[in-house]
Amino acid sequence: MSMRHLLSLLLTVSFGTTGLAQMGIHYGFHFEKLTEANSGSNWHMGLGWDFDLNDRLSGGLDLTTDMNWTGDDYYYGYSAEYGERLKVFGVMYRSQFHFMDNDGTSVYLGPTIGLRALKQKIEYEEEITPGAWYTSYQRVRVEENGMVFPLGLRLGVRGTLEGGYADLFIGVGTYLGSNEPFSKLPILDEESLPKQTFFQVGMNYGIGW
């Protein structure tokens, strides 16, 4: 399923089930590592939409991006001299069951599904003129794209959507898809492979009506 088709499906499901819902929009941050390499910030920021279906059921849609904004924030490999930086765009749909009425602060648990579009930026030096006394190198920059699909569970505490509200949460799950490297360069360490599982912790703050 392409990114366009998945986004269309999520938006269709969301708008088709929220005719009578109380709603809110939020801004937030969360921590999430997509590879083992320290290839920049593992903090992500985003905007989202929350809605209540009834007193115990709610849902939401989140759009997120990485906070790797500086050009010198790289992971440097062990097997070879290369630098790596990871860029991420994500979308996540969630459905939540509240253990008490959500017209006040309530604890919830529910499944999440989404996608992460990744861009792996790699810099390394390539030998171009080997010689008996010296060797020349040139700096090479490679960008490779990939995609993984996170599927998991989210546990959180959220305030009522009326007025200002906060949402504190943790999430765990697995990334569906291949964990093969996005780049075929043989110099990459195992740390540069996409992870098969994920852990999230974050906070959102929004305004509802």
XYZ file of C-alpha atoms in Angstrom:
209
model
C 0.000 0.000 0.000
C 1.412 3.364 -1.006
C 1.655 6.378 1.301
C -1.091 8.147 -0.647
C -3.491 5.204 -0.358
C -2.834 4.766 3.377
C -3.381 8.470 4.078
C -6.629 8.401 2.081
C -7.847 5.368 4.031
C -7.019 6.906 7.416
C -8.709 10.189 6.584
C -11.797 8.422 5.208
C -12.140 6.308 8.356
C -11.591 9.322 10.606
C -14.048 11.686 8.946
C -16.568 8.904 8.492
C -16.756 8.161 12.224
C -16.661 11.596 13.830
C -19.955 13.191 12.834
C -20.993 13.796 16.470
C -17.544 13.848 18.044
C -16.029 16.397 20.370
C -12.716 17.373 18.797
C -9.410 19.088 19.438
C -6.124 19.932 17.714
C -2.748 19.530 19.404
C 0.973 20.202 19.128
C 3.458 17.853 20.740
C 6.772 16.018 21.025
C 7.754 12.373 21.334
C 10.917 10.255 21.526
C 11.357 7.449 18.982
C 14.462 5.697 17.579
C 14.158 4.202 14.112
C 17.715 2.829 13.928
C 20.342 2.014 16.557
C 22.688 4.660 15.160
C 22.807 8.014 16.951
C 22.244 9.765 13.625
C 20.849 12.995 15.021
C 18.017 13.864 17.342
C 15.599 11.064 18.260
C 12.978 13.633 19.235
C 10.068 14.292 16.889
C 7.523 17.090 16.807
C 4.120 17.213 15.239
C 0.549 18.357 14.874
C -2.506 16.220 15.421
C -6.251 15.865 15.691
C -8.152 14.239 18.570
C -11.827 13.272 18.744
C -14.240 11.533 21.125
C -16.748 9.033 19.737
C -18.529 8.530 23.068
C -17.742 8.542 26.818
C -15.235 5.676 26.522
C -13.982 5.656 22.926
C -11.738 8.190 21.214
C -9.203 8.394 18.421
C -6.717 10.621 16.719
C -4.426 11.299 13.789
C -0.832 12.554 14.190
C 1.580 14.038 11.646
C 5.194 14.173 12.848
C 8.683 15.024 11.645
C 12.184 14.650 13.069
C 14.058 17.491 14.748
C 17.359 16.888 12.903
C 17.787 20.479 11.782
C 21.578 20.938 12.009
C 23.807 19.716 9.206
C 26.613 18.488 11.458
C 24.536 16.109 13.619
C 25.822 12.780 12.246
C 26.493 9.249 13.399
C 30.006 8.065 12.436
C 30.455 4.401 11.610
C 32.764 1.856 13.175
C 33.387 -0.390 10.161
C 34.406 2.545 7.940
C 34.687 6.312 7.999
C 31.197 7.418 7.071
C 28.620 9.802 8.467
C 24.893 9.166 8.637
C 21.906 11.411 9.281
C 18.266 10.264 9.346
C 15.259 12.358 8.307
C 11.735 11.174 9.160
C 8.152 12.055 8.259
C 5.417 10.095 10.006
C 1.659 9.690 10.198
C -0.153 7.684 12.876
C -3.811 6.761 13.366
C -4.949 5.600 16.826
C -8.078 4.239 18.470
C -8.397 4.486 22.264
C -10.544 2.918 25.000
C -10.843 5.046 28.172
C -11.064 3.252 31.513
C -13.254 6.057 32.908
C -15.498 8.654 31.262
C -13.427 10.992 29.096
C -15.393 14.088 30.147
C -12.568 14.433 32.692
C -8.964 13.256 32.990
C -8.862 9.583 31.997
C -6.453 6.707 31.344
C -6.701 5.068 27.923
C -5.248 2.130 25.975
C -5.533 1.390 22.282
C -3.944 0.235 19.016
C -1.962 2.436 16.643
C -1.025 2.031 12.995
C 0.866 4.324 10.666
C 3.918 4.837 8.513
C 7.358 6.405 8.706
C 8.927 7.728 5.508
C 12.692 7.820 6.044
C 15.587 9.488 4.248
C 19.042 8.162 5.120
C 21.780 10.695 4.276
C 25.297 9.222 4.116
C 28.691 10.884 3.598
C 31.918 8.987 3.007
C 35.273 9.396 1.281
C 35.931 7.360 -1.852
C 39.417 6.530 -3.096
C 39.953 7.935 -6.595
C 43.707 8.028 -7.350
C 45.673 5.375 -5.460
C 49.431 5.782 -5.755
C 52.704 4.580 -4.314
C 53.271 7.736 -2.252
C 49.816 9.162 -1.687
C 46.134 8.450 -2.294
C 43.466 10.980 -3.278
C 39.900 10.856 -2.029
C 36.665 12.562 -2.889
C 33.720 13.139 -0.569
C 30.563 11.341 -1.703
C 27.042 12.079 -0.467
C 24.285 9.495 -0.882
C 20.586 9.804 -0.029
C 18.352 6.726 0.143
C 14.631 6.578 0.902
C 12.699 3.900 2.756
C 9.450 3.264 4.555
C 8.327 1.269 7.605
C 4.861 0.737 9.081
C 4.627 0.967 12.892
C 1.932 -1.203 14.509
C 1.566 -1.106 18.276
C -0.234 -0.148 21.486
C -0.420 3.224 23.205
C -1.089 3.859 26.899
C -1.768 7.382 28.073
C -3.510 9.896 30.297
C -5.578 12.602 28.614
C -7.690 15.499 29.816
C -11.129 16.358 28.517
C -11.143 17.853 25.021
C -13.192 20.861 26.077
C -10.854 23.858 26.315
C -7.129 23.230 26.812
C -6.019 19.641 27.367
C -2.815 17.608 27.744
C -1.999 14.042 26.705
C 0.925 12.076 28.221
C 1.653 8.706 26.609
C 3.973 5.789 25.987
C 3.823 3.391 23.059
C 5.377 0.075 22.061
C 5.143 -2.036 18.943
C 6.808 -3.372 15.837
C 7.801 -1.932 12.483
C 6.251 -3.923 9.649
C 8.397 -4.242 6.552
C 11.959 -5.213 5.790
C 14.787 -4.331 8.141
C 17.263 -4.369 5.261
C 19.365 -1.194 4.948
C 17.886 1.491 2.722
C 21.315 2.040 1.206
C 23.218 -0.834 -0.406
C 26.608 0.570 0.594
C 28.679 -2.292 2.082
C 30.383 0.041 4.575
C 27.278 0.470 6.771
C 27.253 -0.875 10.330
C 24.437 -2.960 11.783
C 23.450 0.133 13.767
C 22.327 1.736 10.507
C 19.652 -0.918 9.895
C 16.023 0.050 10.602
C 14.808 -1.316 13.940
C 12.157 -4.059 14.150
C 10.545 -2.751 17.357
C 9.861 0.714 18.727
C 9.312 2.531 22.002
C 7.744 5.973 22.280
C 7.227 8.454 25.087
C 5.724 11.855 24.546
C 3.378 14.679 25.409
C 0.801 16.677 23.462
C -1.014 19.869 24.365
C -4.128 20.975 22.517
C -7.283 23.049 22.382
C -10.687 21.392 21.942
C -14.277 22.394 21.327
